[in-house]
Coordinates of N, CA and C in Angstrom, one line a residue:
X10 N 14.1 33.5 -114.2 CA 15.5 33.2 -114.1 C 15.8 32.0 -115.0
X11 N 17.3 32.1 -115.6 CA 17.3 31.1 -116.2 C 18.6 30.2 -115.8
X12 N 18.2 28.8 -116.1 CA 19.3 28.1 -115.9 C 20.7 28.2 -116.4
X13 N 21.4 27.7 -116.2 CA 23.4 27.5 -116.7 C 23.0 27.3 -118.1
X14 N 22.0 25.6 -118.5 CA 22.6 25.2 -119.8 C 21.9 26.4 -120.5
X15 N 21.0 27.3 -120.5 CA 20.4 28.1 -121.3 C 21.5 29.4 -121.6
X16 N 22.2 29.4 -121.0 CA 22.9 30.6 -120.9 C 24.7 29.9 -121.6
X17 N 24.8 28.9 -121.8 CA 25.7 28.2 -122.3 C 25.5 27.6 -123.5
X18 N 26.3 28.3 -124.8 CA 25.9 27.9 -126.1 C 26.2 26.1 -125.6
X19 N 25.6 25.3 -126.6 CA 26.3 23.8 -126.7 C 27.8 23.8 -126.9
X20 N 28.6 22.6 -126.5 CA 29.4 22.6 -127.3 C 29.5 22.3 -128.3
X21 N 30.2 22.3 -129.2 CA 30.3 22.2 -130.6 C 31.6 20.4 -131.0
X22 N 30.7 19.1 -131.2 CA 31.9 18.3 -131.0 C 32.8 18.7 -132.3
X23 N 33.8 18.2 -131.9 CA 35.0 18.9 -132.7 C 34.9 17.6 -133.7
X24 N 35.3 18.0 -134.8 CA 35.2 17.7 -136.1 C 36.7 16.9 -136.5
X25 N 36.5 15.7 -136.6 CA 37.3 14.3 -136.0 C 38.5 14.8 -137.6
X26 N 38.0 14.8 -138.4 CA 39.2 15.3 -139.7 C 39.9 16.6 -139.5
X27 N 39.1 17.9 -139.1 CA 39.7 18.7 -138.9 C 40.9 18.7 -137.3
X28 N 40.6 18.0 -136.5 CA 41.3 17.7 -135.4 C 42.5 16.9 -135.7
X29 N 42.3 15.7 -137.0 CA 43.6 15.3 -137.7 C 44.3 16.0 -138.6
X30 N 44.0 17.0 -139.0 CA 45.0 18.2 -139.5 C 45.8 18.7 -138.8
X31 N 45.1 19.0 -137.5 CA 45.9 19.8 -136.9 C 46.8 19.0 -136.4
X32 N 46.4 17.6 -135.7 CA 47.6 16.7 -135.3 C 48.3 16.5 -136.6
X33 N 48.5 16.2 -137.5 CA 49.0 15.9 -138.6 C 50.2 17.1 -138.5
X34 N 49.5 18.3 -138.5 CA 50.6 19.3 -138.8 C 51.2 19.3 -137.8
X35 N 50.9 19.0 -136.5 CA 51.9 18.9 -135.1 C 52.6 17.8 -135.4
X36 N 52.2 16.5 -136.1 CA 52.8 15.4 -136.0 C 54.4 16.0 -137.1
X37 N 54.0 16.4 -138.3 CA 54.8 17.3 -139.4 C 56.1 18.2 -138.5
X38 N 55.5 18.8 -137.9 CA 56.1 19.8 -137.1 C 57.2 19.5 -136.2
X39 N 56.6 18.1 -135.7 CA 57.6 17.5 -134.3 C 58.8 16.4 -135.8
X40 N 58.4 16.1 -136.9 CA 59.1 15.3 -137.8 C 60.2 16.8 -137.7
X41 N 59.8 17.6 -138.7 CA 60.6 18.4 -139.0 C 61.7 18.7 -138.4
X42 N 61.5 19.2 -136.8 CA 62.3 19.8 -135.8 C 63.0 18.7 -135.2
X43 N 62.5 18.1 -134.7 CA 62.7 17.0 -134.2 C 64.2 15.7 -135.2
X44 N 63.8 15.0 -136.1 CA 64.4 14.4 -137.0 C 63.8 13.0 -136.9
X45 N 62.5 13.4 -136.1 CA 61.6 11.8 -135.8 C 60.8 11.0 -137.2
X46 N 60.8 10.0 -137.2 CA 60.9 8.9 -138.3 C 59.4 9.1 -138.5
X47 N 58.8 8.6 -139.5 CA 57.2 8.5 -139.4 C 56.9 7.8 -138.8
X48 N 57.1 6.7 -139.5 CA 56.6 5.5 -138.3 C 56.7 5.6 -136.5
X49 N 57.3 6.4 -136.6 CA 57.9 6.7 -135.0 C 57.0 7.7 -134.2
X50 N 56.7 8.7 -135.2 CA 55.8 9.2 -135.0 C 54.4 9.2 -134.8
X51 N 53.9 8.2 -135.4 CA 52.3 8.3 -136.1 C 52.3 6.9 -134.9
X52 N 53.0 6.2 -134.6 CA 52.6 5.1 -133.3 C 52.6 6.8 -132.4
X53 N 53.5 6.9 -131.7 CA 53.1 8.3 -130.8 C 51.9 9.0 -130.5
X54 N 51.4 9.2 -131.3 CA 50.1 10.2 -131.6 C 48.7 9.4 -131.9
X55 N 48.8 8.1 -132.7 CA 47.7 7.4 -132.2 C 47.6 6.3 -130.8
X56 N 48.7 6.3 -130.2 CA 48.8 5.6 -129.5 C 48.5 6.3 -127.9
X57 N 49.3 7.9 -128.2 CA 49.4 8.5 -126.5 C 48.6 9.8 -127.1
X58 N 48.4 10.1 -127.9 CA 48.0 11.6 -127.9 C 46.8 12.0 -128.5
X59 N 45.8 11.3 -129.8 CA 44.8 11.1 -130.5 C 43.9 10.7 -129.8
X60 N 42.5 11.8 -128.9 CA 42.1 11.7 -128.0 C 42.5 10.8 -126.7
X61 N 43.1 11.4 -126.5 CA 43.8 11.3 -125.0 C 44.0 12.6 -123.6
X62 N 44.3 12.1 -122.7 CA 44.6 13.2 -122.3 C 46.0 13.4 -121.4
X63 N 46.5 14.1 -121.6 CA 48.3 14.4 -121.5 C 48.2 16.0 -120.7
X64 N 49.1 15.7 -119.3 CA 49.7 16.7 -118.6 C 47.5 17.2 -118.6
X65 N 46.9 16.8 -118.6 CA 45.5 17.9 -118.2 C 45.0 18.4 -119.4
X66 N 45.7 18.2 -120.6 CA 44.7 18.6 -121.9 C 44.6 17.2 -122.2
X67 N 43.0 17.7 -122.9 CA 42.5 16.4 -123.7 C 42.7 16.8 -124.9
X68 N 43.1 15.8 -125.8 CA 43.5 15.9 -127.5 C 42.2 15.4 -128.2
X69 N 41.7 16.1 -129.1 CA 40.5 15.6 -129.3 C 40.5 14.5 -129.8
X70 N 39.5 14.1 -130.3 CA 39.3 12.5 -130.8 C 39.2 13.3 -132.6
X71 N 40.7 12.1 -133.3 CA 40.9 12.5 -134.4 C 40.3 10.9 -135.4
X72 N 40.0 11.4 -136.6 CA 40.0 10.6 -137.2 C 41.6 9.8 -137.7
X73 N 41.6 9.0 -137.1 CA 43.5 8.1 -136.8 C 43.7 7.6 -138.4
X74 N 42.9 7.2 -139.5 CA 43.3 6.8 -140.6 C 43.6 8.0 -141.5
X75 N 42.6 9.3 -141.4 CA 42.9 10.6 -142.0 C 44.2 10.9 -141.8
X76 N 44.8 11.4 -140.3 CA 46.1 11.8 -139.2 C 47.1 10.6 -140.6
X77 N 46.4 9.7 -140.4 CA 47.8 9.1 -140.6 C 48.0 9.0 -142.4
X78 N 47.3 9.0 -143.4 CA 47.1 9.0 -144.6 C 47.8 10.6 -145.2
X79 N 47.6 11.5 -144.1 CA 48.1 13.1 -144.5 C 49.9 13.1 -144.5
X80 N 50.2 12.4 -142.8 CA 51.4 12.6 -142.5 C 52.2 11.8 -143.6
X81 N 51.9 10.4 -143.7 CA 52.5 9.5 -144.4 C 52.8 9.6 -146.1
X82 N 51.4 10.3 -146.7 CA 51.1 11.4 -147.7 C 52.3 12.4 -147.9
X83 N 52.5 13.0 -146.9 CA 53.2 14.5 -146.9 C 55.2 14.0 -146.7
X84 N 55.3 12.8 -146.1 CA 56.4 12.6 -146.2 C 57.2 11.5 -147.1
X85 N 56.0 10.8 -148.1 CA 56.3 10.0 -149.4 C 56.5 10.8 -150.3
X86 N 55.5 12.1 -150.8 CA 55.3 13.3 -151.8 C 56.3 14.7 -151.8
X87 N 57.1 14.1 -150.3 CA 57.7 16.3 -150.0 C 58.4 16.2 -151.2
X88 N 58.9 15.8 -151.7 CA 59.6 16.0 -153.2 C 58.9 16.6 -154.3
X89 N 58.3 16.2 -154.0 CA 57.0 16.4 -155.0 C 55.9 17.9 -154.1
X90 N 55.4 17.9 -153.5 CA 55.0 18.9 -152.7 C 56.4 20.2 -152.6
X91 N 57.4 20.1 -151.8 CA 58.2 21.6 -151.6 C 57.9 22.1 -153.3
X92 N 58.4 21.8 -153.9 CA 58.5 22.5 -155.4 C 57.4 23.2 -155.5
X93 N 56.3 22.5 -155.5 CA 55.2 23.2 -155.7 C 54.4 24.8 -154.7
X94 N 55.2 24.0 -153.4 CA 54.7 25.1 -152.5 C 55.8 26.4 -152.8
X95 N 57.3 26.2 -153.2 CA 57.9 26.9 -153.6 C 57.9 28.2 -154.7
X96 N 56.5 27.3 -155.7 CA 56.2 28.1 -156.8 C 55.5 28.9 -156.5
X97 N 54.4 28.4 -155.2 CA 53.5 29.4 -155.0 C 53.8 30.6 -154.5
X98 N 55.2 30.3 -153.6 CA 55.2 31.8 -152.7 C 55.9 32.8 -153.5
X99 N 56.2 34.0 -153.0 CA 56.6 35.2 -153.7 C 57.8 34.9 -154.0
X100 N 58.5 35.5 -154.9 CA 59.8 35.2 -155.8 C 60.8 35.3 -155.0
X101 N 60.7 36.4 -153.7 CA 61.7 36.7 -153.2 C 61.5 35.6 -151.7
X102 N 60.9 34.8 -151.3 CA 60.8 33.6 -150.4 C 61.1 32.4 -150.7
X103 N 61.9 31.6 -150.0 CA 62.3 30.2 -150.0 C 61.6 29.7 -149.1
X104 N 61.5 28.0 -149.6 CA 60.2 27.4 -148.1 C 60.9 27.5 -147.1
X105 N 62.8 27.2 -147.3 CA 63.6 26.9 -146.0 C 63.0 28.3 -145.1
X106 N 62.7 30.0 -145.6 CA 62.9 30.6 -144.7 C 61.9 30.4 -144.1
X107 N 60.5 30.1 -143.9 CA 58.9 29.9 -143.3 C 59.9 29.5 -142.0
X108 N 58.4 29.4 -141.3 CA 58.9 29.0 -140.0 C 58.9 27.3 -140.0
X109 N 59.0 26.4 -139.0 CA 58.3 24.9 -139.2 C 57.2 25.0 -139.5
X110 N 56.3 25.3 -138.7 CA 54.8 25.0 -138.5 C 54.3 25.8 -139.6
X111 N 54.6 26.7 -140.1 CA 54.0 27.3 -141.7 C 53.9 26.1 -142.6
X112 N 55.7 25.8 -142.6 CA 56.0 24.4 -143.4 C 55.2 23.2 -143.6
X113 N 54.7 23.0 -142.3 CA 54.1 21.7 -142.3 C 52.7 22.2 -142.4
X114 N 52.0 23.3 -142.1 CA 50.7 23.3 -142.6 C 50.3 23.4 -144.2
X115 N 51.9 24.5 -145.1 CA 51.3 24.4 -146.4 C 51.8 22.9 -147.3
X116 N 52.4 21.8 -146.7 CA 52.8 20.6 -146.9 C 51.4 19.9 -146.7
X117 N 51.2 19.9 -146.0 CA 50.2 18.8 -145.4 C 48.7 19.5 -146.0
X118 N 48.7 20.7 -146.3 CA 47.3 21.5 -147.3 C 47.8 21.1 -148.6
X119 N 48.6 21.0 -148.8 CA 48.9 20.7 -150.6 C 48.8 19.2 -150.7
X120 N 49.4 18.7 -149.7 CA 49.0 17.1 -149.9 C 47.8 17.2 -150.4
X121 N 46.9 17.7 -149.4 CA 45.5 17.2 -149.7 C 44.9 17.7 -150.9
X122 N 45.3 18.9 -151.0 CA 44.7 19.6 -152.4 C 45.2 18.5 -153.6
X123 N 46.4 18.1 -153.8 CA 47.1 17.4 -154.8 C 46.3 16.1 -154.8
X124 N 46.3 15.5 -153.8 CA 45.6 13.8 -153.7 C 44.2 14.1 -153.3
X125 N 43.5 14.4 -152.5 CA 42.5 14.3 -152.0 C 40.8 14.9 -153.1
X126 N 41.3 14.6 -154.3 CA 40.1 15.3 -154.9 C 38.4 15.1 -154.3
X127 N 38.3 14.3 -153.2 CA 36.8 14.2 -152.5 C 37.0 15.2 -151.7
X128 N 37.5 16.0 -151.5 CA 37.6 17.0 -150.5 C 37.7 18.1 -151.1
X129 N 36.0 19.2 -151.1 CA 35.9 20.4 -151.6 C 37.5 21.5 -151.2
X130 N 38.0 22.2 -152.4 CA 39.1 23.2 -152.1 C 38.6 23.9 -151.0
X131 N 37.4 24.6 -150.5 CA 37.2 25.5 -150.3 C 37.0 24.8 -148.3
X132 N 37.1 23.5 -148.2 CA 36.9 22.7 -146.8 C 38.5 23.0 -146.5
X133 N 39.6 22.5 -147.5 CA 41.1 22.3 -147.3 C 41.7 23.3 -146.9
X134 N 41.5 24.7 -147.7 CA 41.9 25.7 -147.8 C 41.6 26.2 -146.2
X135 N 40.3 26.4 -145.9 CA 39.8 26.9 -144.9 C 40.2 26.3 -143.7
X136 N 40.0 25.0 -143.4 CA 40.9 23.9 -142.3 C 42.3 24.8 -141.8
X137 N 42.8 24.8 -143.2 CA 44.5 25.4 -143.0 C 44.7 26.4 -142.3
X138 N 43.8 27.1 -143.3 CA 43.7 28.9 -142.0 C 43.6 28.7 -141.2
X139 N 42.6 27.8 -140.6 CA 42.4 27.7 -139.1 C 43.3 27.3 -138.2
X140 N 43.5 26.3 -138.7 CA 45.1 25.7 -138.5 C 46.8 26.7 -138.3
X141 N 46.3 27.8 -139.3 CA 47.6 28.8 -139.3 C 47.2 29.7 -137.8
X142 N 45.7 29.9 -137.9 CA 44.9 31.0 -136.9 C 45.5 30.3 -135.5
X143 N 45.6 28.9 -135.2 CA 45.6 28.6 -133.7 C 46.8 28.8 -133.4
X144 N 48.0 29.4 -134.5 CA 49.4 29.2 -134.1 C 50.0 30.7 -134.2
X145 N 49.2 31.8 -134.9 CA 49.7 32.7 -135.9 C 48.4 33.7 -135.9
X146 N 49.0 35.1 -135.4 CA 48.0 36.1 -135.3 C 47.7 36.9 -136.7
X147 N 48.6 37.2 -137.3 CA 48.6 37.9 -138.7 C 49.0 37.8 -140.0
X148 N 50.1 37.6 -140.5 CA 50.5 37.6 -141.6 C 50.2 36.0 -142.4
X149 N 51.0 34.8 -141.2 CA 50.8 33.4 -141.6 C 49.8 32.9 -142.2
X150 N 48.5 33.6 -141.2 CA 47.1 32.5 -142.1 C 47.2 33.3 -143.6
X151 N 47.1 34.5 -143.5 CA 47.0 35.2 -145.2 C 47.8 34.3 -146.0
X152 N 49.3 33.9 -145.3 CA 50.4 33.7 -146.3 C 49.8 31.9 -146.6
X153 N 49.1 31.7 -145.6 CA 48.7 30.0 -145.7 C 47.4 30.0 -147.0
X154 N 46.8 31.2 -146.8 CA 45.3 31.1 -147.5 C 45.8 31.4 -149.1
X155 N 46.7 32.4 -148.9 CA 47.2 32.8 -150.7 C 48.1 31.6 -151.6
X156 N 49.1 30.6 -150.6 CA 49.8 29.7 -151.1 C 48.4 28.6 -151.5
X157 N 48.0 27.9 -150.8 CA 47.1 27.2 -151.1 C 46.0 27.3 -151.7
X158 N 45.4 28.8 -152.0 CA 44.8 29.0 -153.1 C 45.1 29.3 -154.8
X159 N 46.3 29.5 -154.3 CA 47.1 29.4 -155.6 C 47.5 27.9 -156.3
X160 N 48.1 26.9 -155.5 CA 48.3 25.3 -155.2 C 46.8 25.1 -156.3
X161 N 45.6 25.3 -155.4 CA 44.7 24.9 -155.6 C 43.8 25.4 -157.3
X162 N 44.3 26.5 -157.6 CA 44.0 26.8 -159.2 C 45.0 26.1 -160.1
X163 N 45.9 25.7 -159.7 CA 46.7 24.9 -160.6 C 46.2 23.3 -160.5
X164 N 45.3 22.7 -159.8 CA 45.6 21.1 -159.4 C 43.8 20.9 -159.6
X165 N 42.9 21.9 -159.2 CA 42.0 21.4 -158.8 C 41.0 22.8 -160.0
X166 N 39.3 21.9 -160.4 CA 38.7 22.5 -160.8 C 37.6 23.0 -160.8
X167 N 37.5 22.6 -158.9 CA 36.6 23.0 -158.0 C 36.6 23.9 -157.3
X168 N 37.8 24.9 -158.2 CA 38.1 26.6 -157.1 C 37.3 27.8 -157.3
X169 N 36.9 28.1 -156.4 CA 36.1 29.4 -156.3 C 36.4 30.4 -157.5
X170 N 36.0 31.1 -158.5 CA 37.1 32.3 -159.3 C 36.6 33.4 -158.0

């Protein structure tokens, strides 16, 4: 007979940068919709929500300088970032029509592709999907994975062919 823990993979601790993506792009997400300030934001989220626990979920423990270097990143550069993300998508798409949370995931993936050269394409790229996967059953992660692989052959020389 065997015990619980034998029969229970480990958990897996969650991975403190990839958990600030995802707050990043929630934090992006709540800017967007919202009309919330950064600053306004990024106290919020390291303060009540960056491993915390709210209403019975716990928020994982993010790496709080990453969270905040992406958001702060994505909303000094969006001038610089929409254009780009605009080139990437199909001729017949505007970023306005994406949803938010598409918005803020291929913003805050390009941030990092554009600035972040320590960070393998193929770690960025993949984060994102994941990131599109926890929000979005089909089409979005493709449309997240093709925009930012594309981003990423223009900027970076570390892309898979």
């Amino acid at each position: 007979m065997s015990t619980p823990n034998e029969q229970t993979p480990p958990v897996k601790q969650a991975n403190q940068r990839g958990a600030a993506r995802l707050a990043a792009v929630q934090a992006l997400y709540q800017m967007d919709v919202g009309g919330t300030g950064v600053l306004e934001i990024v106290a919020e989220y390291e303060t009540h929500r960056l491993g915390q626990e709210i209403d019975g979920d716990t928020y994982l423990k993010a790496d709080a300088s990453w969270f905040r270097s992406i958001v702060s990143g994505v909303v000094r550069d969006q001038r610089k970032l929409d254009p780009l993300i605009g080139s990437a998508l199909q001729d017949d798409w505007a970023l306005s029509r994406l949803d938010s949370t598409v918005r803020a995931i291929l913003r805050a993936g390009t941030f990092e592709l554009t600035e972040r050269k320590d960070v393998p394409v193929a770690v960025i790229v993949t984060e994102y999907v994941e990131i599109a996967r926890a929000f979005f059953e089909e089409d979005e992660p493709k449309l997240v994975n093709a925009v930012l692989d594309r981003i990423a052959r223009q900027f970076r020389t570390d892309v898979r062919k």
